Short mmCIF file of C-alpha atoms in Angstrom, two decimals:
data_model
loop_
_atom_site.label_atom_id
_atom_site.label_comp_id
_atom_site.label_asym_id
_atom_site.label_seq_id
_atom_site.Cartn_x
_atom_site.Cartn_y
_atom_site.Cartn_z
CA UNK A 1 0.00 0.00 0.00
CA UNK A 2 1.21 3.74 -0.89
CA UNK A 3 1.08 6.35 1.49
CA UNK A 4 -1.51 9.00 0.97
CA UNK A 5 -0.19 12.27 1.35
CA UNK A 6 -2.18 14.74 3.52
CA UNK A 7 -0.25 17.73 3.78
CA UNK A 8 0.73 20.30 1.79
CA UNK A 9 4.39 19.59 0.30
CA UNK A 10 6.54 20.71 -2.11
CA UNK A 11 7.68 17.84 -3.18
CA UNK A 12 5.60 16.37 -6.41
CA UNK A 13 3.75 13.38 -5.58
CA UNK A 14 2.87 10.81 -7.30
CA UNK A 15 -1.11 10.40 -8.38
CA UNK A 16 -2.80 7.58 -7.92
CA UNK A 17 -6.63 7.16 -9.52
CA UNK A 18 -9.37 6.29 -7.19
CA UNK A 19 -11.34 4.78 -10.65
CA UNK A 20 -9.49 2.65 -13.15
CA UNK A 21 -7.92 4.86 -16.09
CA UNK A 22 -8.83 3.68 -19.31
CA UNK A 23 -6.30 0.95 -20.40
CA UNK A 24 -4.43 2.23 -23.85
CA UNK A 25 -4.96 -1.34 -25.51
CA UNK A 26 -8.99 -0.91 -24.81
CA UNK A 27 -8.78 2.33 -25.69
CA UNK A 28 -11.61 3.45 -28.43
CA UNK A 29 -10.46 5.39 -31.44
CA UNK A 30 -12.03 8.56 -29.93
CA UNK A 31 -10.04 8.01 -26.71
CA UNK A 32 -6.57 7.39 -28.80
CA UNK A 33 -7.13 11.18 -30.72
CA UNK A 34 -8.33 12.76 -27.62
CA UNK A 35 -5.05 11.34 -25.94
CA UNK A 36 -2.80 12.00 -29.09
CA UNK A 37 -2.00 8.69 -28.93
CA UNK A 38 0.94 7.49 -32.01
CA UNK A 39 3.30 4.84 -32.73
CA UNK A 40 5.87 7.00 -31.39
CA UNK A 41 4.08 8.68 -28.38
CA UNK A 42 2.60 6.09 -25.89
CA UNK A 43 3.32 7.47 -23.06
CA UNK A 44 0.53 8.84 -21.54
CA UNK A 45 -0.35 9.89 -17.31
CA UNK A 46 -2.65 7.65 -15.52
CA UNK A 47 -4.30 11.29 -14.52
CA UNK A 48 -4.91 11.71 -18.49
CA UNK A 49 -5.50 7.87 -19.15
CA UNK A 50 -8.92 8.71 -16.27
CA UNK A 51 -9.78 11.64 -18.02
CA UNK A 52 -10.29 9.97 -20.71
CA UNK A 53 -13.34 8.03 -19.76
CA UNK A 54 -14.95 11.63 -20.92
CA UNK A 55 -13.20 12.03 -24.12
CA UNK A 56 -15.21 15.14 -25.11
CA UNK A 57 -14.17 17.34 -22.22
CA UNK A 58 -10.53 16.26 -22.60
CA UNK A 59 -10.54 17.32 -25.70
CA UNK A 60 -11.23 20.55 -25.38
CA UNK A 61 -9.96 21.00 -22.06
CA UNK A 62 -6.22 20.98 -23.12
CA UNK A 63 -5.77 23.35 -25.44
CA UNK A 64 -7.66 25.81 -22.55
CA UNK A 65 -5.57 25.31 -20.34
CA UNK A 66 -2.52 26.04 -22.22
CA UNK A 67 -4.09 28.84 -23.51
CA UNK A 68 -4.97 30.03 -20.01
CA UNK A 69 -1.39 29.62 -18.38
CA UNK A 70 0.69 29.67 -21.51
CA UNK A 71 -0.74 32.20 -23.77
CA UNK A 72 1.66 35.16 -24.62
CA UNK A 73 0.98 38.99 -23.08
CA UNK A 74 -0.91 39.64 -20.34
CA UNK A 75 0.25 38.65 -16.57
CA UNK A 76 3.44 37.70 -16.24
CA UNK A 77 3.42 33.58 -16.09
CA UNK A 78 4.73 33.18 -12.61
CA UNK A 79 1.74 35.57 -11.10
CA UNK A 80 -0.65 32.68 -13.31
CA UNK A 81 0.77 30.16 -11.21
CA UNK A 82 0.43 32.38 -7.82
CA UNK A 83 -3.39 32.14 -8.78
CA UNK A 84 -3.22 28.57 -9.06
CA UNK A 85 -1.87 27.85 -5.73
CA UNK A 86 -4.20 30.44 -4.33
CA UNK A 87 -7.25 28.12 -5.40
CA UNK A 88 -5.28 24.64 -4.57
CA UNK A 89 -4.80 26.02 -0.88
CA UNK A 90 -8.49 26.85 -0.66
CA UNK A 91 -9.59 23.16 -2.29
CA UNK A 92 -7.10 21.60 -0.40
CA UNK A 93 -5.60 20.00 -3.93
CA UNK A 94 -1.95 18.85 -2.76
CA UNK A 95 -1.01 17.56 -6.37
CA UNK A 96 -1.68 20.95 -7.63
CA UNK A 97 -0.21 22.58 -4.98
CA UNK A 98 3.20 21.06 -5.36
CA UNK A 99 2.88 21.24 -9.25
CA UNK A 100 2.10 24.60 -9.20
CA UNK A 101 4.33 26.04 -6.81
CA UNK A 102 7.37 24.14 -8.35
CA UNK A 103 6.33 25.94 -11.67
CA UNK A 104 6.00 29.35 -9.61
CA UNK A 105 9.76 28.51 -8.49
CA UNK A 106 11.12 27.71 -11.70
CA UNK A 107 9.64 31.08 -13.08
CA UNK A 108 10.59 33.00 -10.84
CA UNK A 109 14.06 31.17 -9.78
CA UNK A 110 13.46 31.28 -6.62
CA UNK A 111 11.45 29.21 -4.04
CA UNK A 112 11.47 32.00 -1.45
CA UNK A 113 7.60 32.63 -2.08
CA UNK A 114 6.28 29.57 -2.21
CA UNK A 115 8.70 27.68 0.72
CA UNK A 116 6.71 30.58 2.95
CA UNK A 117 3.22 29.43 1.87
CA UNK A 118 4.13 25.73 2.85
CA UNK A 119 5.63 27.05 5.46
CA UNK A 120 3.29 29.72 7.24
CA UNK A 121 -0.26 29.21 4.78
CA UNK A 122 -2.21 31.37 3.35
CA UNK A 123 -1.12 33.81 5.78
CA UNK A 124 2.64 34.27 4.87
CA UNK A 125 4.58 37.18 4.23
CA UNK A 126 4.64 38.16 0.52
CA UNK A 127 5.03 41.51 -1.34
CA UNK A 128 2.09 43.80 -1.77
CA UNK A 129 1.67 42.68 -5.72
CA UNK A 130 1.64 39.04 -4.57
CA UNK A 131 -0.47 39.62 -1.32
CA UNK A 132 -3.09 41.43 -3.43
CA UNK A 133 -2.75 38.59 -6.52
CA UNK A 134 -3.15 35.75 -3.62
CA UNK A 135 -6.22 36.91 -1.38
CA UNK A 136 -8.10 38.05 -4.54
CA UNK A 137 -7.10 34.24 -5.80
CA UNK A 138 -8.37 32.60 -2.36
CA UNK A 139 -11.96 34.79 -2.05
CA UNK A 140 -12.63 34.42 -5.41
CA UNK A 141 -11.75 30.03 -5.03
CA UNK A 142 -14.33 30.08 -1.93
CA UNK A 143 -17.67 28.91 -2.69
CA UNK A 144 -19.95 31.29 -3.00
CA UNK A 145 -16.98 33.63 -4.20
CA UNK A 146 -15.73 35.78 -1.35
CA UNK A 147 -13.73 37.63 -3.27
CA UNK A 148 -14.97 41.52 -2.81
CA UNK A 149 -14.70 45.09 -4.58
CA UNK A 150 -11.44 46.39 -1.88
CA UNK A 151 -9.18 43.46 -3.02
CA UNK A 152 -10.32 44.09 -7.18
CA UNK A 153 -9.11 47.82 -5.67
CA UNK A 154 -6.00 46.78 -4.43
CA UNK A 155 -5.15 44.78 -7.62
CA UNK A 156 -5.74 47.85 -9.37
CA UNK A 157 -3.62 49.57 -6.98
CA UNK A 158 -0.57 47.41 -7.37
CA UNK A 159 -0.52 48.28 -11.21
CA UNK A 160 -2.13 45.36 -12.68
CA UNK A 161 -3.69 45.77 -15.94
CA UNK A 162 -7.27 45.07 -16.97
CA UNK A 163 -5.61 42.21 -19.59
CA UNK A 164 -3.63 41.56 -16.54
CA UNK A 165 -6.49 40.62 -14.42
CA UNK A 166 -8.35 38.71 -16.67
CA UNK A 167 -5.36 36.52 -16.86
CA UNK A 168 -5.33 36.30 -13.09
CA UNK A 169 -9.19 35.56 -12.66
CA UNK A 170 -8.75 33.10 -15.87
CA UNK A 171 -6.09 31.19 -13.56
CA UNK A 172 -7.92 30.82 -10.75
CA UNK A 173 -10.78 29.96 -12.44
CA UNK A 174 -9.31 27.45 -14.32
CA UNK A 175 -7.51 25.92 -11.38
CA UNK A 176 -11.22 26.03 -9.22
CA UNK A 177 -11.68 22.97 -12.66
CA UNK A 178 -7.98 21.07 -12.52
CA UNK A 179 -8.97 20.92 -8.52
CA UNK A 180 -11.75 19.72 -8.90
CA UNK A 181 -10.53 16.55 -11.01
CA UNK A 182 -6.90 15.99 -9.59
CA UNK A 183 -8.37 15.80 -5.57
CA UNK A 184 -11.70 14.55 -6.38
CA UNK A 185 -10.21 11.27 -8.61
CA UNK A 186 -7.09 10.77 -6.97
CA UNK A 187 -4.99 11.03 -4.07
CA UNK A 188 -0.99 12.48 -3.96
CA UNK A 189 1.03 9.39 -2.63
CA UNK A 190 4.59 9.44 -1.86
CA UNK A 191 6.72 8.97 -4.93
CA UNK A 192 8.71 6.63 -3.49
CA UNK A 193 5.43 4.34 -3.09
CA UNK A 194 5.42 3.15 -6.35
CA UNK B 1 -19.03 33.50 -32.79
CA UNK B 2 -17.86 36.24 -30.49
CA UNK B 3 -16.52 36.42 -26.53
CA UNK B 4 -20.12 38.06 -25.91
CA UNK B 5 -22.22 35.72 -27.49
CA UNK B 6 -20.77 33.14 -24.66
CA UNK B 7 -22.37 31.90 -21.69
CA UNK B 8 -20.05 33.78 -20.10
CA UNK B 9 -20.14 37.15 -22.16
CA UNK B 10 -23.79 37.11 -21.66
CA UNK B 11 -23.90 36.80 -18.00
CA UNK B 12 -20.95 39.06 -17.23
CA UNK B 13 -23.01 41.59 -19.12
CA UNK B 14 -20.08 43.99 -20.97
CA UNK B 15 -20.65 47.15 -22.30
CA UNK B 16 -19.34 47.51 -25.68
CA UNK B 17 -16.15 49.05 -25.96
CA UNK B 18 -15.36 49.24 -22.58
CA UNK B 19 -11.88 48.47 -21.14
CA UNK B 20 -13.30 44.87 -20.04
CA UNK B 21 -14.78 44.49 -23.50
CA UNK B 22 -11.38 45.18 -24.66
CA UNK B 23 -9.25 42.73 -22.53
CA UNK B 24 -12.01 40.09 -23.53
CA UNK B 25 -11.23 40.90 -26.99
CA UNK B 26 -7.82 39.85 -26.67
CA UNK B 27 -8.35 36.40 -24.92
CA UNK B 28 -11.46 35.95 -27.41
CA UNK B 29 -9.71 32.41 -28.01
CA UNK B 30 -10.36 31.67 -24.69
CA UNK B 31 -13.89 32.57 -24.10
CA UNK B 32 -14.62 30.11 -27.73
CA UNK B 33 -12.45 27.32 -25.94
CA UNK B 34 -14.69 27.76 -22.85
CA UNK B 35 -17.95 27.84 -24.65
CA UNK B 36 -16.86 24.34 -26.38
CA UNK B 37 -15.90 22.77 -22.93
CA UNK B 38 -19.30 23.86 -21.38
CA UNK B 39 -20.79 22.15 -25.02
CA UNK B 40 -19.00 19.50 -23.91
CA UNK B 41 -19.91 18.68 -20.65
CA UNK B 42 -23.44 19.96 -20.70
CA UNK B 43 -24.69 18.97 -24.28
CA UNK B 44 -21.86 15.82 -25.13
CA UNK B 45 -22.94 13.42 -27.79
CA UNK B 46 -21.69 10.42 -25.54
CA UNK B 47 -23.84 11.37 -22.48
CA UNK B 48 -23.00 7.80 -20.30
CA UNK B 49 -25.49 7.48 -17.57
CA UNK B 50 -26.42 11.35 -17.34
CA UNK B 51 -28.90 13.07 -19.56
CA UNK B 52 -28.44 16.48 -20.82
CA UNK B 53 -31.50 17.34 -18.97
CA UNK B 54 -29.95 16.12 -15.67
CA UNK B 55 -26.40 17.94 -16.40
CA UNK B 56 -28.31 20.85 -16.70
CA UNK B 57 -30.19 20.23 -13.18
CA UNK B 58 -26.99 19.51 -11.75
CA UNK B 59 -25.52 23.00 -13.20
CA UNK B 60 -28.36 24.56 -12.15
CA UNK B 61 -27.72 23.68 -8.84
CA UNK B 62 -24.20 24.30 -8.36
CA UNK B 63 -24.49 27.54 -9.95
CA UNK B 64 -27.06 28.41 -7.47
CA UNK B 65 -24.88 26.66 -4.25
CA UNK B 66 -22.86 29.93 -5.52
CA UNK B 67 -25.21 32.36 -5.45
CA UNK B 68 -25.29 32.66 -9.34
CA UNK B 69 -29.07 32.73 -9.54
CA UNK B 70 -29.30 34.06 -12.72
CA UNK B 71 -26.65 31.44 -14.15
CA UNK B 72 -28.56 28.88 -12.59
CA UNK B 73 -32.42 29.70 -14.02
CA UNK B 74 -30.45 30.24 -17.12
CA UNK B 75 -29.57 25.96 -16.47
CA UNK B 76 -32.73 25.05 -15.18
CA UNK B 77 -34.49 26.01 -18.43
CA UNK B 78 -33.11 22.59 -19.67
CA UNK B 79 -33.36 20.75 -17.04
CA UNK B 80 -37.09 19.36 -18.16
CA UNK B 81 -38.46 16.26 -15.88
CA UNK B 82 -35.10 16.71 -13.68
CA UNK B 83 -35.98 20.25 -12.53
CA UNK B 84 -36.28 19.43 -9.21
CA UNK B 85 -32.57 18.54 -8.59
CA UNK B 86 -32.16 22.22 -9.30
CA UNK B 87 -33.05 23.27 -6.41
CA UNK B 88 -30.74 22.63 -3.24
CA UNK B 89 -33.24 22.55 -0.83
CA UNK B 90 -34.52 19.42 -1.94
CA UNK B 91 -32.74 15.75 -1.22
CA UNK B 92 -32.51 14.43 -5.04
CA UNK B 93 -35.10 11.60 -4.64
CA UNK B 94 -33.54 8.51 -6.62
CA UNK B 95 -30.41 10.21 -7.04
CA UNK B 96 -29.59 11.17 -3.56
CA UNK B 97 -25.95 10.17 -3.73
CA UNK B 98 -25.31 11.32 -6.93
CA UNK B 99 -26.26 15.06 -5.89
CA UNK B 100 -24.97 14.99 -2.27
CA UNK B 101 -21.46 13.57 -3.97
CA UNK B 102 -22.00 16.65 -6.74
CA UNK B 103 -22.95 19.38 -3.76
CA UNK B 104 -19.88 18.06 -1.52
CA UNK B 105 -17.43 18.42 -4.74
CA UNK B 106 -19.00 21.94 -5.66
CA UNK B 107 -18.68 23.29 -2.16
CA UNK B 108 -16.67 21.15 0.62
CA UNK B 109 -14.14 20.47 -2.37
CA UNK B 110 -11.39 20.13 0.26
CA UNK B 111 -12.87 17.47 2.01
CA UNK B 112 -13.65 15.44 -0.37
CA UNK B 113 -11.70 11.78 -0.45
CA UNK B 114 -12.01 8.69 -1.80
CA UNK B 115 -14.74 7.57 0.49
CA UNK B 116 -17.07 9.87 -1.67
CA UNK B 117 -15.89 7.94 -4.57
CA UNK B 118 -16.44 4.33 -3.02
CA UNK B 119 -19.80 5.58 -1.98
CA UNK B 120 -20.27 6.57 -5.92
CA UNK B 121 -19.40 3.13 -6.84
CA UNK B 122 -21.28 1.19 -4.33
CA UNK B 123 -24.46 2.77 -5.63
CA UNK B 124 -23.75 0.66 -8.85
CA UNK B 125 -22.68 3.88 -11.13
CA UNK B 126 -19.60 2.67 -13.19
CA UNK B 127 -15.86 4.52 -13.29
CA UNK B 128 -16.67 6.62 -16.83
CA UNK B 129 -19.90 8.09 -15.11
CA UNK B 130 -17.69 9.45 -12.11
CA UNK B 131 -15.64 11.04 -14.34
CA UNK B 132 -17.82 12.58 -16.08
CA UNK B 133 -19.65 13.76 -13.39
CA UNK B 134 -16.20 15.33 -11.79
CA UNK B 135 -16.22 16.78 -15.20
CA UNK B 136 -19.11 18.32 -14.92
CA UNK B 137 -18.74 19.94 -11.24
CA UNK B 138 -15.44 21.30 -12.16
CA UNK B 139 -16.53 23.10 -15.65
CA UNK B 140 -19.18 24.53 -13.60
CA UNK B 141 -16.89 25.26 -10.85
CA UNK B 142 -14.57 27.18 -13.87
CA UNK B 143 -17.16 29.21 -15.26
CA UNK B 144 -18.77 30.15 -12.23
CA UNK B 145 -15.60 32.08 -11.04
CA UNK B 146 -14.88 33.39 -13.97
CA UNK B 147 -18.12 35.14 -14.10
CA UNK B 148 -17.77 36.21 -10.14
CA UNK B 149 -14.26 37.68 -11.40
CA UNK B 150 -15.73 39.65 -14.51
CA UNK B 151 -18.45 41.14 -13.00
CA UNK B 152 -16.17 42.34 -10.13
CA UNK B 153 -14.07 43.88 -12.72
CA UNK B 154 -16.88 45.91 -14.17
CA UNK B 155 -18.29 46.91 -10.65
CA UNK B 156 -14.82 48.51 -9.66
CA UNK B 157 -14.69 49.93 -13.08
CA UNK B 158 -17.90 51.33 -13.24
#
């Protein structure tokens, strides 16, 4: 048996499906385009391989979310990711979490923001830009939405742009979704488990 | 199709030409890609063990477990003999589990675990059908905050 993880860490687990994943060799031809499946790729995540019991959201859920956290202009990338770990805190998604903030790291490179948010929560000491990008990210991942008219202020405040905002809410938005699937049909085990 | 003939565009209610309107414009990729995905998971050809009608009773009632009333009537037009499960003050009859496992993932997201999934399964209702309904609770849970966010902008514009 593999340990469940049940604290936030930065360390990337590994995720394990509570339903079975489709199995490749099964697989219908829908399922095998959905999953870009070819002679030369066949590697495909057990996370993917259970999203792919609903072929038709997979397939349009990828290219959103690279356009969502990829897409050139607007907020810088590493503030993207800030949003994301904003909403994984809130739905308590550790996979994400850990993702996310190892992203945030490599981005910025440096894990001084996020080894304060393992360490101290929600709560930690950040810069006024980040402060503002994170509670707007946490209020606005509660549900109902908590997220209020003062902390759209205080975005405004620290400079960010209206393209710049979108991109933010887009992020946490989109990360209220990936939540929603990675903790809900799987649990973060330790990676030396397998 | 344009951003404002969305789901989305029409409930965040943009004035034309407005700053919004404008950053909208330039992630009108987006909004298209999030109009397919609610297509998708409301409306998909391969519907497994969930009706459209009932996806859009379930929608209806997540939307309105976050006080998006007007997203949720805007569900509940669809949701034909399943209107009842719109409504979160009622128990979901025959499909008790199904909605109290929906209602948990919509708003106690962080404590769900894989008890809630067991429970899913013990009810009979196969591993593609729990998927999709994840699928469904976290599109909602996407375009839910995204119109929140939007209509905050435009308040603090305004």
């Amino acid at each position: 048996m593999s340990t469940v993880i049940k604290k936030f860490t930065r360390t990337v687990p590994h995720w394990q499906p509570r339903v079975r994943p489709v199995v490749l060799a099964e697989a219908t031809e829908a399922q095998l385009d959905a999953l870009k499946v070819t002679p030369s790729n066949t590697k495909v995540s057990e996370y993917v391989l259970t999203l792919a019991h609903d072929v038709e959201s997979l397939k349009v859920r990828s290219p959103l979310f690279n356009a969502i956290m990829y897409d050139e202009g607007g907020l810088r990338r590493a503030e993207r990711e800030l949003g994301a770990i904003g909403a994984s805190l809130v739905n308590g998604c550790i996979f994400c979490a850990a993702v996310h903030a190892s992203r945030h790291a490599q981005l910025e490179k440096s894990e001084e923001v996020t080894d304060r948010l393992f360490r101290d929560g929600i709560e930690a000491r950040l810069s006024t830009r980040d402060r503002a990008i994170l509670d707007f990210s946490t209020a606005l991942s509660a549900c109902p939405s908590q997220a209020t008219d003062a902390q759209m202020d205080a975005l405004r405040a620290e400079g960010l742009s209206e393209a710049e905002i979108l991109d933010l809410i887009l992020s946490i938005a989109l990360f209220g979704w990936a939540n929603r699937l990675m903790h809900v049909l799987g649990d973060p085990v330790r990676p030396e488990a397998r | 199709m344009t951003a404002m003939d969305t789901t989305v565009g029409k409930h965040a209610d943009i004035e034309e030409g407005s700053p919004l309107d404008v950053a909208i414009r330039g992630r009108a990729d987006i909004f298209k890609m999030t109009q397919a995905a609610e297509d998708a998971v409301l409306r998909p050809h391969e519907t497994g063990a969930w009706p459209h009608p009932l996806r859009a009773a379930l929608a209806a009632r997540i939307a309105a477990l976050n006080d998006e009333h007007e997203l949720s009537r805007h569900y509940a037009a669809d949701a034909a003999e399943f209107a009842a499960h719109a409504d979160p003050s009622t128990d979901g009859g025959d499909l008790k589990e199904v909605v109290a496992f929906m209602e948990k993932v919509a708003a106690q997201t962080r404590s769900v675990d894989a008890e809630d999934i067991s429970a899913l399964k013990a009810t009979g209702i196969d591993d593609a059908d729990i998927v999709r309904l994840a699928e469904l609770n976290a599109f909602l849970s996407y375009q839910i905050r995204l119109i929140a966010g939007l209509r905050l902008m435009k308040g603090a514009s305004a």
